[in-house]
Coordinates of C-alpha atoms in Angstrom, one line a residue:
M1236 CA -29.8 -3.2 32.1
S1237 CA -26.0 -4.3 32.6
F1238 CA -23.1 -4.4 30.3
D1239 CA -19.8 -6.3 30.1
T1240 CA -18.2 -2.9 29.3
L1241 CA -19.3 0.7 29.5
I1242 CA -17.6 3.7 27.9
I1243 CA -18.5 7.0 29.2
N1244 CA -17.7 10.8 29.3
G1245 CA -16.7 11.4 25.6
T1246 CA -18.0 12.9 22.5
V1247 CA -19.3 9.9 20.4
V1248 CA -18.8 10.3 16.6
T1249 CA -20.9 7.4 15.5
A1250 CA -20.3 7.5 11.7
N1251 CA -23.8 6.0 11.4
D1252 CA -26.2 6.8 8.5
A1253 CA -27.0 10.2 10.0
F1254 CA -23.4 10.7 11.3
E1255 CA -24.7 11.5 14.5
I1256 CA -22.5 13.2 17.2
I1257 CA -23.4 12.6 20.8
E1258 CA -21.8 14.9 23.4
N1259 CA -21.1 13.3 26.8
G1260 CA -22.0 10.0 25.2
M1261 CA -22.2 6.5 26.5
I1262 CA -21.6 3.2 24.7
G1263 CA -22.6 -0.3 26.3
I1264 CA -20.9 -3.5 25.1
N1265 CA -22.0 -7.1 25.7
G1266 CA -19.8 -9.8 24.4
T1267 CA -18.4 -8.8 20.9
T1268 CA -21.2 -6.4 20.1
I1269 CA -22.4 -2.8 20.8
A1270 CA -25.6 -3.1 22.9
T1271 CA -26.3 0.6 23.2
V1272 CA -25.2 4.1 22.1
G1273 CA -26.6 7.4 23.4
P1274 CA -26.2 10.1 25.8
K1275 CA -25.1 9.6 29.4
P1276 CA -28.2 9.8 31.7
E1277 CA -28.7 13.3 32.9
D1278 CA -29.1 12.3 36.4
G1279 CA -25.7 10.9 36.4
S1280 CA -26.7 7.4 37.1
L1281 CA -25.1 4.5 35.3
P1282 CA -25.9 1.0 34.3
T1283 CA -24.0 -1.7 36.0
A1284 CA -20.9 -2.9 34.0
G1285 CA -18.1 -5.4 34.5
Q1286 CA -15.6 -2.5 33.5
V1287 CA -16.1 1.1 33.0
I1288 CA -13.8 3.2 30.6
D1289 CA -13.9 6.8 31.4
A1290 CA -13.0 8.7 28.0
G1291 CA -12.1 11.7 30.1
G1292 CA -13.7 14.2 27.7
G1293 CA -12.1 12.7 24.6
I1294 CA -13.5 11.5 21.3
I1295 CA -15.0 8.1 20.8
L1296 CA -14.8 6.7 17.3
P1297 CA -15.4 3.5 15.2
G1298 CA -12.1 1.6 14.8
L1299 CA -10.3 2.9 11.6
I1300 CA -10.0 0.6 8.6
N1301 CA -6.9 0.3 6.6
T1302 CA -8.2 -1.2 3.2
H1303 CA -4.9 -1.9 1.7
T1304 CA -1.4 -2.8 2.9
H1305 CA 1.4 -5.3 2.9
L1306 CA 2.1 -5.8 6.5
P1307 CA 5.4 -7.8 6.7
M1308 CA 7.0 -5.0 4.6
T1309 CA 7.4 -3.0 7.9
L1310 CA 10.8 -4.5 7.9
F1311 CA 11.7 -2.7 4.7
R1312 CA 10.7 0.7 6.1
G1313 CA 13.1 3.3 4.8
L1314 CA 15.1 0.8 2.8
A1315 CA 14.7 2.3 -0.6
D1316 CA 13.2 5.7 -0.7
D1317 CA 12.9 8.5 -3.4
L1318 CA 12.7 6.0 -6.3
A1319 CA 10.4 5.5 -9.4
L1320 CA 7.9 2.6 -8.8
H1321 CA 9.5 0.2 -11.4
V1322 CA 13.0 0.9 -10.0
W1323 CA 11.8 0.6 -6.4
L1324 CA 9.9 -2.6 -7.0
N1325 CA 12.2 -4.4 -9.4
E1326 CA 15.7 -3.4 -8.2
H1327 CA 15.1 -3.1 -4.5
M1328 CA 11.8 -4.7 -3.1
F1329 CA 11.7 -8.0 -5.2
P1330 CA 15.5 -8.8 -4.4
A1331 CA 14.9 -7.8 -0.7
E1332 CA 11.9 -10.2 -0.5
A1333 CA 13.8 -12.9 -2.1
A1334 CA 16.6 -12.7 0.4
H1335 CA 14.9 -11.9 3.7
I1336 CA 11.3 -13.1 3.5
S1337 CA 10.5 -16.4 5.4
P1338 CA 7.6 -17.5 7.7
E1339 CA 9.6 -16.1 10.8
T1340 CA 10.4 -12.6 9.2
V1341 CA 6.6 -12.5 8.1
R1342 CA 5.4 -13.3 11.6
V1343 CA 7.7 -10.6 13.2
G1344 CA 7.0 -7.9 10.5
T1345 CA 3.3 -8.3 10.9
L1346 CA 3.4 -8.2 14.8
L1347 CA 5.3 -5.0 14.5
A1348 CA 2.6 -3.7 12.0
C1349 CA -0.2 -4.8 14.2
A1350 CA 1.4 -3.0 17.1
E1351 CA 1.8 0.2 15.1
M1352 CA -1.8 -0.1 13.8
L1353 CA -3.4 -0.7 17.1
L1354 CA -1.6 1.9 18.8
S1355 CA -2.7 4.4 16.2
G1356 CA -6.4 3.3 16.3
T1357 CA -6.7 1.0 13.3
T1358 CA -8.7 -2.0 14.2
T1359 CA -9.3 -3.7 10.8
C1360 CA -6.9 -3.9 7.7
C1361 CA -7.0 -5.6 4.4
D1362 CA -3.6 -7.3 3.7
G1363 CA -2.1 -9.0 0.8
Y1364 CA 1.4 -10.7 1.0
F1365 CA 3.3 -14.0 0.9
F1366 CA 3.5 -16.5 3.6
E1367 CA 0.1 -15.2 4.7
D1368 CA -0.3 -18.1 7.0
S1369 CA 2.2 -16.5 9.2
V1370 CA 0.2 -13.3 8.9
A1371 CA -2.9 -14.9 10.0
D1372 CA -1.1 -16.4 13.0
A1373 CA 0.1 -12.9 14.1
F1374 CA -3.4 -11.5 13.8
A1375 CA -4.7 -14.4 15.9
T1376 CA -2.2 -13.5 18.5
T1377 CA -2.8 -9.6 18.5
G1378 CA -6.6 -9.8 18.4
M1379 CA -6.9 -7.5 15.4
R1380 CA -9.5 -8.1 12.6
G1381 CA -8.1 -8.7 9.2
I1382 CA -9.0 -9.6 5.6
L1383 CA -5.7 -11.5 4.6
G1384 CA -5.0 -12.3 1.1
Q1385 CA -2.4 -14.9 0.0
G1386 CA -0.2 -13.3 -2.8
V1387 CA -0.4 -14.8 -6.4
I1388 CA 2.1 -13.7 -9.0
D1389 CA 3.5 -15.3 -12.1
F1390 CA 7.1 -15.2 -10.8
P1391 CA 8.9 -17.2 -8.2
A1392 CA 7.7 -15.8 -4.9
P1393 CA 8.7 -16.0 -1.2
G1394 CA 8.0 -19.7 -0.3
I1395 CA 7.0 -20.7 -3.7
A1396 CA 9.9 -21.3 -6.2
D1397 CA 7.6 -22.6 -9.0
P1398 CA 5.0 -20.1 -10.0
A1399 CA 2.7 -22.8 -11.2
E1400 CA 2.3 -23.6 -7.6
N1401 CA 1.0 -20.1 -6.5
M1402 CA -2.7 -20.8 -6.9
A1403 CA -2.5 -24.0 -5.2
H1404 CA -0.8 -22.5 -2.1
A1405 CA -3.5 -19.7 -2.1
V1406 CA -6.1 -22.3 -2.1
R1407 CA -4.5 -24.1 0.8
F1408 CA -4.3 -20.9 2.8
V1409 CA -8.0 -20.2 2.2
E1410 CA -9.1 -23.7 3.1
K1411 CA -7.1 -23.5 6.3
W1412 CA -8.5 -20.1 7.6
Q1413 CA -11.9 -19.8 6.2
G1414 CA -14.4 -20.1 9.2
R1415 CA -11.4 -20.9 11.5
H1416 CA -11.2 -17.6 13.4
P1417 CA -14.0 -15.2 13.9
L1418 CA -11.8 -12.1 13.2
I1419 CA -9.9 -13.4 10.3
Y1420 CA -11.3 -13.4 6.7
P1421 CA -9.1 -15.1 4.1
S1422 CA -8.8 -13.5 0.6
I1423 CA -6.7 -14.0 -2.6
F1424 CA -4.4 -11.3 -3.9
C1425 CA -3.2 -11.0 -7.3
H1426 CA -0.5 -8.6 -7.6
S1427 CA -1.4 -6.8 -10.8
P1428 CA -2.6 -7.4 -14.4
Y1429 CA 1.1 -7.1 -15.7
T1430 CA 2.6 -9.5 -13.3
C1431 CA -0.3 -12.2 -13.6
S1432 CA -1.4 -13.8 -16.8
E1433 CA -4.9 -14.1 -17.9
K1434 CA -5.0 -17.7 -16.9
T1435 CA -3.9 -16.8 -13.5
L1436 CA -6.2 -13.9 -13.1
V1437 CA -9.3 -15.8 -14.1
A1438 CA -8.2 -18.9 -11.9
A1439 CA -7.8 -16.7 -8.9
K1440 CA -11.1 -14.8 -9.3
R1441 CA -12.9 -18.2 -9.7
E1442 CA -11.3 -19.6 -6.6
A1443 CA -12.2 -16.5 -4.6
D1444 CA -15.9 -16.5 -6.1
Q1445 CA -16.5 -20.2 -5.4
R1446 CA -15.8 -19.4 -1.7
G1447 CA -17.4 -16.1 -1.4
L1448 CA -14.1 -14.3 -0.7
L1449 CA -12.8 -10.9 -1.5
F1450 CA -10.4 -10.8 -4.6
Q1451 CA -7.8 -8.0 -4.5
I1452 CA -5.5 -6.6 -7.2
H1453 CA -3.5 -3.6 -8.0
V1454 CA -4.7 -1.9 -11.1
A1455 CA -4.1 1.2 -13.1
E1456 CA -1.4 2.4 -10.6
T1457 CA 0.9 4.0 -13.2
Q1458 CA 0.9 5.8 -16.5
T1459 CA 3.3 3.1 -17.6
E1460 CA 1.0 0.3 -16.7
R1461 CA -1.9 1.8 -18.5
S1462 CA 0.1 2.4 -21.7
E1463 CA 1.6 -1.2 -21.7
I1464 CA -1.8 -2.8 -21.1
L1465 CA -3.5 -0.7 -23.9
A1466 CA -0.6 -1.6 -26.3
T1467 CA -0.9 -5.3 -25.5
H1468 CA -4.7 -5.8 -25.1
R1469 CA -6.1 -2.6 -26.8
L1470 CA -8.0 -2.0 -23.5
T1471 CA -7.4 0.0 -20.4
P1472 CA -6.3 -2.0 -17.3
V1473 CA -9.8 -1.6 -15.9
G1474 CA -11.4 -2.7 -19.3
Y1475 CA -9.1 -5.6 -19.5
L1476 CA -10.0 -6.9 -16.2
D1477 CA -13.7 -6.5 -17.2
R1478 CA -13.2 -8.5 -20.3
L1479 CA -11.8 -11.3 -18.1
G1480 CA -14.9 -11.1 -16.1
L1481 CA -13.2 -9.9 -13.0
L1482 CA -14.9 -6.8 -12.1
D1483 CA -17.9 -7.1 -9.5
D1484 CA -18.7 -6.0 -5.9
K1485 CA -16.1 -8.7 -4.5
T1486 CA -13.1 -7.5 -6.4
L1487 CA -11.1 -4.8 -4.6
L1488 CA -9.4 -2.4 -7.1
V1489 CA -6.2 -1.1 -5.4
H1490 CA -5.0 2.4 -6.5
T1491 CA -7.0 2.9 -9.6
I1492 CA -5.2 6.1 -10.5
W1493 CA -4.9 6.2 -14.2
V1494 CA -8.6 5.8 -15.2
D1495 CA -10.7 7.7 -17.6
D1496 CA -14.5 8.5 -17.4
A1497 CA -15.4 5.2 -19.3
D1498 CA -13.3 3.3 -16.7
T1499 CA -14.9 4.9 -13.7
D1500 CA -18.6 4.4 -15.3
L1501 CA -17.6 0.8 -15.7
I1502 CA -16.3 0.3 -12.2
A1503 CA -19.7 2.0 -10.9
R1504 CA -21.8 -0.3 -13.1
R1505 CA -19.9 -3.5 -11.9
R1506 CA -20.2 -2.1 -8.3
A1507 CA -16.5 -2.9 -7.8
P1508 CA -14.9 -1.2 -4.7
V1509 CA -11.7 0.9 -4.6
S1510 CA -8.9 1.3 -2.2
V1511 CA -6.8 4.4 -2.4
T1512 CA -3.4 4.8 -0.8
T1513 CA -2.8 8.6 -1.0
E1514 CA 0.5 8.8 0.8
S1515 CA 2.2 5.9 -1.0
E1516 CA 1.0 7.1 -4.3
M1517 CA 2.3 10.6 -3.7
K1518 CA 5.7 9.3 -2.5
L1519 CA 6.1 7.1 -5.6
A1520 CA 4.8 9.8 -7.8
S1521 CA 2.2 7.4 -9.2
G1522 CA -0.5 10.1 -9.5
I1523 CA -3.7 11.1 -7.9
A1524 CA -6.7 8.8 -7.7
P1525 CA -9.9 10.7 -8.6
I1526 CA -11.7 10.0 -5.3
P1527 CA -14.3 12.9 -5.7
D1528 CA -15.3 11.4 -9.0
F1529 CA -15.5 8.0 -7.6
I1530 CA -17.8 9.2 -4.8
K1531 CA -20.0 11.1 -7.2
K1532 CA -20.6 7.9 -9.3
G1533 CA -21.4 5.8 -6.1
I1534 CA -18.4 3.8 -6.1
A1535 CA -17.4 2.5 -2.8
V1536 CA -14.0 4.0 -1.7
G1537 CA -11.7 3.2 1.2
L1538 CA -8.4 4.4 2.3
G1539 CA -5.3 2.4 2.8
T1540 CA -1.7 3.1 3.7
D1541 CA 0.0 0.6 1.5
S1542 CA 3.2 -0.9 3.0
C1543 CA 5.8 0.8 5.2
A1544 CA 8.3 0.4 2.3
S1545 CA 6.4 3.0 0.4
N1546 CA 4.6 5.2 2.9
N1547 CA 6.4 4.9 5.4
D1548 CA 4.0 4.4 8.2
L1549 CA 0.6 2.8 9.0
D1550 CA -1.1 5.9 10.7
M1551 CA -4.6 6.3 9.2
F1552 CA -5.0 9.7 10.9
Q1553 CA -2.2 11.0 8.8
E1554 CA -3.6 9.2 5.7
M1555 CA -6.9 11.1 6.2
D1556 CA -5.3 14.5 6.6
V1557 CA -3.1 14.2 3.7
T1558 CA -5.9 12.9 1.5
A1559 CA -8.2 15.8 2.4
K1560 CA -5.5 18.4 1.7
L1561 CA -4.2 16.8 -1.5
H1562 CA -7.6 16.9 -3.3
K1563 CA -8.2 20.5 -2.2
V1564 CA -5.1 21.8 -3.7
H1565 CA -5.3 19.4 -6.8
T1566 CA -8.9 20.7 -7.5
L1567 CA -8.2 24.3 -6.2
D1568 CA -11.4 23.8 -4.2
P1569 CA -11.1 24.0 -0.3
T1570 CA -14.7 22.6 0.0
V1571 CA -13.9 19.1 -1.7
M1572 CA -13.1 16.2 0.4
D1573 CA -14.6 17.8 3.6
A1574 CA -13.8 16.2 6.9
K1575 CA -16.9 14.1 7.3
T1576 CA -16.3 12.7 3.8
V1577 CA -12.8 11.8 4.6
L1578 CA -13.6 10.2 8.1
S1579 CA -16.4 8.2 6.3
L1580 CA -13.6 6.7 3.9
A1581 CA -11.7 5.5 6.9
T1582 CA -14.7 4.1 8.7
R1583 CA -18.1 3.2 7.2
D1584 CA -17.1 3.5 3.6
G1585 CA -13.9 1.4 4.3
A1586 CA -16.1 -1.3 5.8
N1587 CA -18.2 -1.1 2.7
T1588 CA -15.4 -1.8 0.3
L1589 CA -14.4 -4.9 2.2
G1590 CA -18.0 -6.2 2.4
L1591 CA -18.1 -5.8 6.2
L1592 CA -20.5 -2.7 6.6
D1593 CA -23.1 -4.9 8.4
Q1594 CA -20.3 -5.6 11.0
I1595 CA -18.1 -2.6 11.5
G1596 CA -17.5 1.0 10.4
S1597 CA -19.9 2.7 12.7
L1598 CA -21.0 2.9 16.2
A1599 CA -24.5 1.4 16.4
P1600 CA -26.3 -1.2 18.4
G1601 CA -25.7 -4.7 16.7
K1602 CA -22.4 -3.7 15.2
Q1603 CA -19.2 -5.4 16.4
A1604 CA -17.6 -3.4 19.2
D1605 CA -14.6 -2.0 17.4
I1606 CA -14.0 1.2 19.2
I1607 CA -11.2 3.8 19.8
V1608 CA -11.0 6.6 22.3
L1609 CA -8.9 9.7 21.5
D1610 CA -7.2 11.5 24.4
T1611 CA -7.8 15.1 23.6
D1612 CA -6.2 16.4 26.8
A1613 CA -3.1 17.9 24.8
P1614 CA -2.2 21.4 23.6
H1615 CA -2.5 20.5 20.0
L1616 CA -6.1 19.4 20.4
M1617 CA -7.4 22.5 22.3
P1618 CA -10.0 24.0 21.9
I1619 CA -12.5 21.7 20.2
Y1620 CA -15.2 23.2 18.0
S1621 CA -15.8 20.3 15.6
P1622 CA -14.8 16.8 16.6
V1623 CA -14.9 15.5 13.1
S1624 CA -12.7 18.4 11.9
H1625 CA -10.3 17.6 14.8
V1626 CA -10.0 13.9 13.9
I1627 CA -9.1 14.8 10.3
Y1628 CA -6.9 17.9 10.6
T1629 CA -5.5 17.8 14.1
A1630 CA -5.4 14.4 15.7
R1631 CA -2.5 12.0 15.3
G1632 CA -2.3 8.2 15.8
A1633 CA -0.3 8.9 18.8
D1634 CA -3.5 10.5 20.4
V1635 CA -5.2 7.1 20.6
R1636 CA -5.6 5.9 24.2
D1637 CA -7.8 2.9 24.2
V1638 CA -8.7 0.4 21.5
F1639 CA -11.4 -2.3 21.4
V1640 CA -11.8 -5.1 18.8
A1641 CA -15.0 -7.2 19.0
G1642 CA -15.4 -5.9 22.5
R1643 CA -11.9 -7.0 23.7
L1644 CA -9.7 -4.4 25.0
L1645 CA -6.4 -4.5 23.2
V1646 CA -4.8 -1.2 24.1
Q1647 CA -5.5 0.5 27.4
N1648 CA -3.9 3.9 28.3
R1649 CA -1.5 3.6 25.2
Q1650 CA -0.3 0.2 26.3
L1651 CA -0.7 -3.1 24.2
L1652 CA -2.3 -5.8 26.2
T1653 CA -1.9 -8.9 23.9
I1654 CA 1.7 -8.8 22.9
D1655 CA 5.1 -8.0 24.4
L1656 CA 6.1 -5.0 22.4
E1657 CA 9.6 -4.9 23.8
D1658 CA 10.1 -8.4 22.4
V1659 CA 8.6 -7.7 19.0
L1660 CA 10.8 -4.4 18.8
A1661 CA 14.0 -6.5 19.6
Q1662 CA 13.3 -9.2 17.2
A1663 CA 12.4 -6.6 14.4
T1664 CA 15.8 -4.8 15.2
R1665 CA 17.8 -8.0 14.8
I1666 CA 16.1 -8.7 11.4
G1667 CA 16.8 -5.1 10.4
R1668 CA 20.5 -5.4 11.2
R1669 CA 20.7 -8.6 8.9
I1670 CA 18.9 -6.9 6.2
K1671 CA 21.3 -3.8 6.5
Q1672 CA 24.3 -6.0 6.3
F1673 CA 23.0 -7.7 3.2
Q1674 CA 22.4 -4.5 1.5
E1675 CA 25.9 -3.2 2.3
E1676 CA 27.5 -6.4 1.1
K1677 CA 25.6 -6.5 -2.3

């Protein structure tokens, strides 16, 4: 047997159904898919391969999956920190977007984000923003896998002065990209129940359903949102979306913090997946999403970073670590959200929330070869007793050495292979100077 690529000499954390861990493991890749996963032959013999990647005793994992972010907002990293959500959004983010977001800045911001994600082990992300066509172009350039949602909101938005054109713009984006690129899955993203009318929400979901696409929406993010929706519709935000017929297994509910038992029971019955962005929700003091309750009720849950404007990074290793620890202290139970559970949220469960579990999220024959290698030859990673515990509580994004997406090596020895990082950094720096000058002149 021969392979295009062979990865050897590492501990393989499969994240498969049995969550098998294979010491001194070996993974064979042919084309875009994993052909074999197992232990390295005891006699030391290896199959022939076009290239051999020696993991050097490190940890081999499925690529991490970021289930919610707004990638071009890397350009607003640190622009308006330590503010309440409504102030941050209405007084800072919306004006900044109106002044600075264009197809070109979206392209640069997305390239910057993809570089950060790939170098820290994220191989797939679910994005929602404006000028999403430029986001898709950047993904095609970098080689990342993405579920990319064109934003819809009932206000003038970047590139769309007339809100009545928002849906038509989203449909054009979807029609352009659906089936066009094997790693790009178009989506429609409605901002929230309080920024989109009933008519807009229903129309957006209908368009997504007709094309078999994921529909994304922020929901129940703040206590204020819950109170306002209850006052206006006499329903919780989740109940309101259900009344409109929006809840099903193709609607990704983002944040989902301010929910009660009736809400979570409803989400479970409708089989709607949830994305939780722990660090962003902590930083904006939005609240704590009840992930343990979601899991107990069989709700598909994934982790996301949200944007760099509210996090302020895209490092999924940090997201996993903080999520595990937050729920322990919140429940006063050190056993809740154990390392295996949290790693699953960023791999197989994340894939499940996006409807991609048959393709990614674990290391198994037939799955897409989205694989990362952690270099564990560092003081903070020695010694290793449990590789899963190490991934959650010790490893950092900077420990990622090699990254494959669909069998293609995108990062080798911590170096990006598909884009000129220095050029992207220079462009982002120039845009940042313009934004800073604008802010100072306001």
